[in-house]
mmCIF file of C-alpha atoms and ligand atoms in Angstrom:
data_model
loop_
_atom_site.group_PDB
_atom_site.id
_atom_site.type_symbol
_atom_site.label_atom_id
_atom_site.label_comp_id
_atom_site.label_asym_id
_atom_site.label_seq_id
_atom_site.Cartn_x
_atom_site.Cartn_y
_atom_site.Cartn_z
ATOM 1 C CA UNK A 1 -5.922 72.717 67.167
ATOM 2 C CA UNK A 2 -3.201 74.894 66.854
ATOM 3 C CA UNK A 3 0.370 74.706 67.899
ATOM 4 C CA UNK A 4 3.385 77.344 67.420
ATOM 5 C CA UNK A 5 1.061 79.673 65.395
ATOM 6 C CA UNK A 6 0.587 76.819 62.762
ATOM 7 C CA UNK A 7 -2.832 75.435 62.225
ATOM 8 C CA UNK A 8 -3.018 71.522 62.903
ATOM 9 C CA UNK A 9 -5.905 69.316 62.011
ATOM 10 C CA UNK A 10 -5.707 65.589 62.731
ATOM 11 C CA UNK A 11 -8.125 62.583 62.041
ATOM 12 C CA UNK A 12 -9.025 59.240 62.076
ATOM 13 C CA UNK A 13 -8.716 57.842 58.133
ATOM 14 C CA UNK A 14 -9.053 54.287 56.586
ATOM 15 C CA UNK A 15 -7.006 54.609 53.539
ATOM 16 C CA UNK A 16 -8.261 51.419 52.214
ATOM 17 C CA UNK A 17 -12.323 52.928 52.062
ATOM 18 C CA UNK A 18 -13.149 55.325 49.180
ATOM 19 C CA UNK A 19 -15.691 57.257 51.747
ATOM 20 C CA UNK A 20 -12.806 57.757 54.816
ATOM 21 C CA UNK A 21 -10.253 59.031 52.318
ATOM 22 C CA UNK A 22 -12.701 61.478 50.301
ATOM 23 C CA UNK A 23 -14.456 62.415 53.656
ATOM 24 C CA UNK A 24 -10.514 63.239 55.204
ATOM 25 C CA UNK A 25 -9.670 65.297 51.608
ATOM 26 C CA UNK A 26 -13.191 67.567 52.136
ATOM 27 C CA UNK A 27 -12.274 67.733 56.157
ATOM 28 C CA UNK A 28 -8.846 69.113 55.461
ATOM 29 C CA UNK A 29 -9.862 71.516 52.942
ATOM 30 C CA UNK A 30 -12.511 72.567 55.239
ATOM 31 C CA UNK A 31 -10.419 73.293 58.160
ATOM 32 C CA UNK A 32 -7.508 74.132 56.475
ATOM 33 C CA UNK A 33 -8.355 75.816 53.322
ATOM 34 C CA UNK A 34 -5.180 73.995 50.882
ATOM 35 C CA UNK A 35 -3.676 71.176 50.184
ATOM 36 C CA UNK A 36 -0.041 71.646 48.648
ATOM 37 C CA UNK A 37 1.252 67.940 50.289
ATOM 38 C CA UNK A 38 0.603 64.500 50.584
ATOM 39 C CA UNK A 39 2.789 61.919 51.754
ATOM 40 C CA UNK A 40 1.395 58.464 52.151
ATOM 41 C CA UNK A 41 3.093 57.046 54.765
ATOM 42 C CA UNK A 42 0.138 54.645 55.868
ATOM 43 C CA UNK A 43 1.632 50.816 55.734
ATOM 44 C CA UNK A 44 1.422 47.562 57.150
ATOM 45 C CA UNK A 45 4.442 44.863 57.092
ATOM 46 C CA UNK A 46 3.114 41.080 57.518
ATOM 47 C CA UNK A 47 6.586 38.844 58.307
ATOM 48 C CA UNK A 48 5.315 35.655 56.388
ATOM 49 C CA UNK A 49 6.800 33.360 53.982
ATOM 50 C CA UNK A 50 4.870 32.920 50.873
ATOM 51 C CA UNK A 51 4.033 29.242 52.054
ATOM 52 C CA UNK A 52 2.337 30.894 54.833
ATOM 53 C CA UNK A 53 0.881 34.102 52.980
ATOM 54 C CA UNK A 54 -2.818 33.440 52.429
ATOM 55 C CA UNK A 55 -4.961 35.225 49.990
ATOM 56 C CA UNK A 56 -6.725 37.437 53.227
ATOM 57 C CA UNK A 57 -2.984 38.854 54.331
ATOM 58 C CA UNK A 58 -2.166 39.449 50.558
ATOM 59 C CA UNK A 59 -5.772 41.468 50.037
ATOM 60 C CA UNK A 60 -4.773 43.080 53.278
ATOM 61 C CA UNK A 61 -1.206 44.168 52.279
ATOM 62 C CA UNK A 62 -2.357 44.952 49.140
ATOM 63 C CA UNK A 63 -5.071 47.153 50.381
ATOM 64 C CA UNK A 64 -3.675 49.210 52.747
ATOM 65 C CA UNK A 65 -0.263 50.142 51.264
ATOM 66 C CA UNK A 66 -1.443 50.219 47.061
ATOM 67 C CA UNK A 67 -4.753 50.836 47.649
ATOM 68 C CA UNK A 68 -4.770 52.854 50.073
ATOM 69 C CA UNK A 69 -1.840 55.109 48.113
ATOM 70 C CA UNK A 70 -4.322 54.804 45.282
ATOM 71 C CA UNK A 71 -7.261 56.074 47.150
ATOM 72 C CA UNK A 72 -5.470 59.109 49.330
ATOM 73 C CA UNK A 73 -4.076 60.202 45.620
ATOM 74 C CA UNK A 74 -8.017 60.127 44.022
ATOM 75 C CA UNK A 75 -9.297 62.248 46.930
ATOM 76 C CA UNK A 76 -6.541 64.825 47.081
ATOM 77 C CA UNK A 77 -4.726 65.479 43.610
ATOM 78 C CA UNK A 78 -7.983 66.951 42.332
ATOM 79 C CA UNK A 79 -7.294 69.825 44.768
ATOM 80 C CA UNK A 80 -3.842 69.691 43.698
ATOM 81 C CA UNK A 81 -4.806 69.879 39.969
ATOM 82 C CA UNK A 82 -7.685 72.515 40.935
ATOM 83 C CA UNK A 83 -4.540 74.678 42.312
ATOM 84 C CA UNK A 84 -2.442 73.967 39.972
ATOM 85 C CA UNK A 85 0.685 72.672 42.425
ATOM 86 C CA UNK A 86 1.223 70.044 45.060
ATOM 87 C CA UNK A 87 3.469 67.381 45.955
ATOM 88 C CA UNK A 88 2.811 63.958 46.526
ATOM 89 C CA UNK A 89 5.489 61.680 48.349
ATOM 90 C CA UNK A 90 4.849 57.555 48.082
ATOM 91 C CA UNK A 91 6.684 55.299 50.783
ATOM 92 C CA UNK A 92 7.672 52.436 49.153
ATOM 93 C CA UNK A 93 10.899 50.228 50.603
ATOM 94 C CA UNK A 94 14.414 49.608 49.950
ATOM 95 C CA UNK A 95 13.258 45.748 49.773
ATOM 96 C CA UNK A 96 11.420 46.376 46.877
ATOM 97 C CA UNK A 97 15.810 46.222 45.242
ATOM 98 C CA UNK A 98 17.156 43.605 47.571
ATOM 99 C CA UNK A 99 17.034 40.102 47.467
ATOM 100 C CA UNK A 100 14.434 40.215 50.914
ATOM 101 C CA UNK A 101 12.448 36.838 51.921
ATOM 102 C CA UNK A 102 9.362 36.525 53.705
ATOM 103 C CA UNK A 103 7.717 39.944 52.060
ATOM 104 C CA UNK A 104 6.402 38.954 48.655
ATOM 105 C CA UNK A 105 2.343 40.524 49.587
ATOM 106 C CA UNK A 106 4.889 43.766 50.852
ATOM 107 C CA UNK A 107 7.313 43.674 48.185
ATOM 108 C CA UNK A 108 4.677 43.257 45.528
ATOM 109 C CA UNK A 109 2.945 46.437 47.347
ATOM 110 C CA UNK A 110 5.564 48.720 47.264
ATOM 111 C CA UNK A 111 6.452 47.904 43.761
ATOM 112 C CA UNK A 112 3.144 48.780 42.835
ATOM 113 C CA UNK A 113 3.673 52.074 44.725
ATOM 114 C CA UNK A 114 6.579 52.755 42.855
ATOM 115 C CA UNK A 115 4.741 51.878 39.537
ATOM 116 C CA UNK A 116 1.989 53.727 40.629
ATOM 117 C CA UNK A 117 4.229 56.707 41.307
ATOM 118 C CA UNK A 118 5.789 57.273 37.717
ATOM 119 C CA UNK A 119 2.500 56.784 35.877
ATOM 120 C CA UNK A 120 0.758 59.059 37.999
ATOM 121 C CA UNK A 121 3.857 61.772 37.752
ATOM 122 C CA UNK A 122 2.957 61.498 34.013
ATOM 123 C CA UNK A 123 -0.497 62.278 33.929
ATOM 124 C CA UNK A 124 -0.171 65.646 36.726
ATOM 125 C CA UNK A 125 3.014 67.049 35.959
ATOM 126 C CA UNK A 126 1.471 70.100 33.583
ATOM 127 C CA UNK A 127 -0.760 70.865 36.209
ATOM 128 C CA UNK A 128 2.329 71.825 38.652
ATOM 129 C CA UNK A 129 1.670 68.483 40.927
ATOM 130 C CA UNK A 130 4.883 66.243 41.407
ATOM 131 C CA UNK A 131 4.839 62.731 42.535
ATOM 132 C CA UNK A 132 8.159 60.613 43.818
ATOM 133 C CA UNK A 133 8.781 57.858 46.026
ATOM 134 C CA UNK A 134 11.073 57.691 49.146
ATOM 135 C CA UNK A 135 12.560 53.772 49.359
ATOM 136 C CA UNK A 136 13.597 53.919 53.294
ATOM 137 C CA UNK A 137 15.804 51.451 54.707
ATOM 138 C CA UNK A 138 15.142 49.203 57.975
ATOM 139 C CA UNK A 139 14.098 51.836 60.234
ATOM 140 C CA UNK A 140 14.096 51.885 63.786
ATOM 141 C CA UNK A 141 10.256 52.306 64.428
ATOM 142 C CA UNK A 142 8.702 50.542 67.338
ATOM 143 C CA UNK A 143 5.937 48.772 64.619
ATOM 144 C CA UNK A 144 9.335 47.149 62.737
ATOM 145 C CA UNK A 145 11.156 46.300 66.147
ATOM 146 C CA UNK A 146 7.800 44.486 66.933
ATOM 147 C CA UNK A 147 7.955 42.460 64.149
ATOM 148 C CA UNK A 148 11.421 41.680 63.882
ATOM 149 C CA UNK A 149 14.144 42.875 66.304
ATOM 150 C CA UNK A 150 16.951 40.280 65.157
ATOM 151 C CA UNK A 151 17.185 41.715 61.694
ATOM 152 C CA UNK A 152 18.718 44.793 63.487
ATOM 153 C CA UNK A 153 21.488 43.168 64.821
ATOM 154 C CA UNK A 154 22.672 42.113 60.792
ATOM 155 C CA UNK A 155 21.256 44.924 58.177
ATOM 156 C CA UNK A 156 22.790 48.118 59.147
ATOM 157 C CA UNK A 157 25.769 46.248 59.044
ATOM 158 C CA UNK A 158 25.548 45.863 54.830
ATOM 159 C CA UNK A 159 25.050 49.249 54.873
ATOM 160 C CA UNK A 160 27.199 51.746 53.670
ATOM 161 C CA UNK A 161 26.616 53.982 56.435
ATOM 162 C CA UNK A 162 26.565 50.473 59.174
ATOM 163 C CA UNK A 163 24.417 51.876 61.594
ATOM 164 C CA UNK A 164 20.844 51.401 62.390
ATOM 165 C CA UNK A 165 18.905 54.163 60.575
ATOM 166 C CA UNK A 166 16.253 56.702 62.943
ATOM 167 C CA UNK A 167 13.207 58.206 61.647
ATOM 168 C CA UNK A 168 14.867 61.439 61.662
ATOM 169 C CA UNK A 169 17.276 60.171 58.626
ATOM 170 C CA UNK A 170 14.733 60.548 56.286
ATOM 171 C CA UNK A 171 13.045 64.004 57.020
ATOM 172 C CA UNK A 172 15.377 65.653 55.313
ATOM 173 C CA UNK A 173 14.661 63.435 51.882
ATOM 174 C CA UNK A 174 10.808 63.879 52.584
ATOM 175 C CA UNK A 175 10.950 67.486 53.173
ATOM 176 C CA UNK A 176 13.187 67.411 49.795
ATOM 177 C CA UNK A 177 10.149 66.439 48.052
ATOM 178 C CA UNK A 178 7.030 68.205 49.963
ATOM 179 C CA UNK A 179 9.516 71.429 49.097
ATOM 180 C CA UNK A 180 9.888 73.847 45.888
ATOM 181 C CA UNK A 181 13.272 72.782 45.748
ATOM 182 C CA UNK A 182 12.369 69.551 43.929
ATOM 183 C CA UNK A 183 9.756 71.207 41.424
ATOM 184 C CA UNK A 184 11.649 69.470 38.618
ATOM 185 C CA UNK A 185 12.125 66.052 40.111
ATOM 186 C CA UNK A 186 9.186 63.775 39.400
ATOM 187 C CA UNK A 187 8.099 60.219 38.956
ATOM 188 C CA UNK A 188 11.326 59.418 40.853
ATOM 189 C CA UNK A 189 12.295 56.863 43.592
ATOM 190 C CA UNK A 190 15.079 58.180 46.123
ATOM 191 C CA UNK A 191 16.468 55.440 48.290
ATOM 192 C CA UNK A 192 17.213 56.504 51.681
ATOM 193 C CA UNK A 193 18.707 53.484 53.018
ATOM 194 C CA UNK A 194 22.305 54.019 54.528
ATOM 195 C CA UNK A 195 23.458 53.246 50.606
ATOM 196 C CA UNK A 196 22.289 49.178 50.905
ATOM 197 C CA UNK A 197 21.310 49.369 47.508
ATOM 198 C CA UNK A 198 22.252 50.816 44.188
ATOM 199 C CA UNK A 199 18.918 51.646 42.491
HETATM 200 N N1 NAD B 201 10.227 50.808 59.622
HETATM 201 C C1 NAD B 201 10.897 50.360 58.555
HETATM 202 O O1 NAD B 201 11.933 49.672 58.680
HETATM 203 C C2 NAD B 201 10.415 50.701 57.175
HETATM 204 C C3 NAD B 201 11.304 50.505 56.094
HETATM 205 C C4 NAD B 201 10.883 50.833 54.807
HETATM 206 C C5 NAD B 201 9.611 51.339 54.609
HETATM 207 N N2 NAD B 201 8.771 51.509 55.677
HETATM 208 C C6 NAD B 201 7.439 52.039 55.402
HETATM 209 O O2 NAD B 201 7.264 53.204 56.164
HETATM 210 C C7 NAD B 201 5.875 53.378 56.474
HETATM 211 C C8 NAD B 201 5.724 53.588 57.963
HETATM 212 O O3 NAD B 201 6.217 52.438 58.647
HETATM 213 P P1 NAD B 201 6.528 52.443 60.225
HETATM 214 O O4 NAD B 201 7.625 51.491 60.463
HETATM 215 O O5 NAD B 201 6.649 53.863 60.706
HETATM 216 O O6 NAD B 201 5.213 51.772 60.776
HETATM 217 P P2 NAD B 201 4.067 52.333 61.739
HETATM 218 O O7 NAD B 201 3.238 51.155 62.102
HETATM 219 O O8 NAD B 201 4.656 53.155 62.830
HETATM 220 O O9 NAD B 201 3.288 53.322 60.800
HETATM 221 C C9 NAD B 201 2.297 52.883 59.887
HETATM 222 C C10 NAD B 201 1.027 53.641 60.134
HETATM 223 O O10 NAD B 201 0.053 53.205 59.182
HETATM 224 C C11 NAD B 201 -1.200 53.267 59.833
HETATM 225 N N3 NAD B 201 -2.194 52.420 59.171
HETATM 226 C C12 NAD B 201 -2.216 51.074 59.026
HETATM 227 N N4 NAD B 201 -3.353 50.700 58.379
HETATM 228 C C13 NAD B 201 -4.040 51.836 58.102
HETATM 229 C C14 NAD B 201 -5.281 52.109 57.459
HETATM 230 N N5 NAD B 201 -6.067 51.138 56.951
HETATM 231 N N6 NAD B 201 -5.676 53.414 57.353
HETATM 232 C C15 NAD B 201 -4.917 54.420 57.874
HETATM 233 N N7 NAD B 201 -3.740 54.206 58.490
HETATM 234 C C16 NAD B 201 -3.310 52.933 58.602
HETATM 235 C C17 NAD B 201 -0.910 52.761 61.251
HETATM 236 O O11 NAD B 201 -1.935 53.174 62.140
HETATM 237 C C18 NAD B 201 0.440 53.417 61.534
HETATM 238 O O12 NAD B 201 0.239 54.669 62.152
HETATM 239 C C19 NAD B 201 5.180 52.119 55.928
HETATM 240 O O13 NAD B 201 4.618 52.412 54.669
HETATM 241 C C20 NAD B 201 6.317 51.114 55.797
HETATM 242 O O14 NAD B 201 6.054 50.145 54.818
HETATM 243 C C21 NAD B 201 9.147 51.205 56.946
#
């Protein structure tokens, strides 16, 4: 597909299976013909307290947002390495530094990410490949408003910046990263939260 004289390729990917994710990395270089960016966005957002938070929704959490980071990262950064440059951003959360209840599978997940993030920035920064985090704040995406619209009435309030924050806030961050403008910034986490937090 192409759109606006860019070439587009699109699939469907489980990032918690080792065969989706490699298949998806050998698609992409196939159609495409490089990989300079990942961003793994992929996550899922269970609103359970831990008296309810069985070992299945844990696995599940656990799979799709740290495994799954794990997994995209294993099929793609040996292009990246091959080419010597690329630029990986990790979504983690701004909960991951607040005091946030009913999230502990998530929380856990997205400090894992974050973990995950500055060991890996070790191990590919001589081969030109950069890996940071974006923390966003509660975002107004139709997935979050699903699972709780209250919470929107209170957070943007502590932030900062007290207003509820759009998808669109945090391109500019992401593109940030995914650009040669950040070559030197690595194994970082950038909160993009209104200024909630102080990381
Ligand atoms: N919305 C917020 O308030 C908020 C705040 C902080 C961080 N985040 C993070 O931002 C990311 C996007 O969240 P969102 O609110 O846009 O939710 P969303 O539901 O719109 O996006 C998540 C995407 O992940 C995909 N996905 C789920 N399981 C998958 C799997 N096994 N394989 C491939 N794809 C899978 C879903 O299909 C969906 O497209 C998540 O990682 C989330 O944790 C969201």
């Amino acid at each position: 597909m192409e759109a606006e004289g860019r070439k587009f390729y699109s699939a469907i990917v489980d990032v918690t299976s080792p065969e989706s994710t490699e298949k998806f990395a050998t698609d992409v270089v196939e159609n495409l013909g490089d990989v300079k960016v990942l961003v793994n966005n992929a996550g899922i957002y269970p609103w359970k307290p831990f008296s309810e938070t069985d070992f299945d929704t844990w696995r599940k959490v656990i799979g799709v947002n740290l495994d799954g980071t794990f997994l995209m990262s294993k099929a793609f950064v040996p292009i990246m390495v091959q080419n010597q440059y690329g630029r990986i951003v990790n979504v983690a959360s701004t909960t991951f530094f607040m005091n946030a209840q009913q999230m502990t599978a998530y929380i856990a997940s997205k400090g894992g990410i974050i973990g995950f993030t500055r060991a890996l920035a070790g191990e590919v920064g001589k081969d030109g490949v950069t890996v940071n985090v974006i923390a966003p704040g509660l975002t107004n995406t139709s997935t979050m408003k699903g699972v709780n619209e209250e919470i929107f009435e209170t957070l943007p309030n502590m932030q900062a910046i007290p207003r509820v924050i759009e998808p669109k806030d945090l391109v500019g961050v992401v593109s940030f990263l995914c650009s040669d403008d950040s070559a030197f910034v690595t194994g970082q986490t950038i909160v993009a939260d209104g200024g909630q937090v102080r990381n």
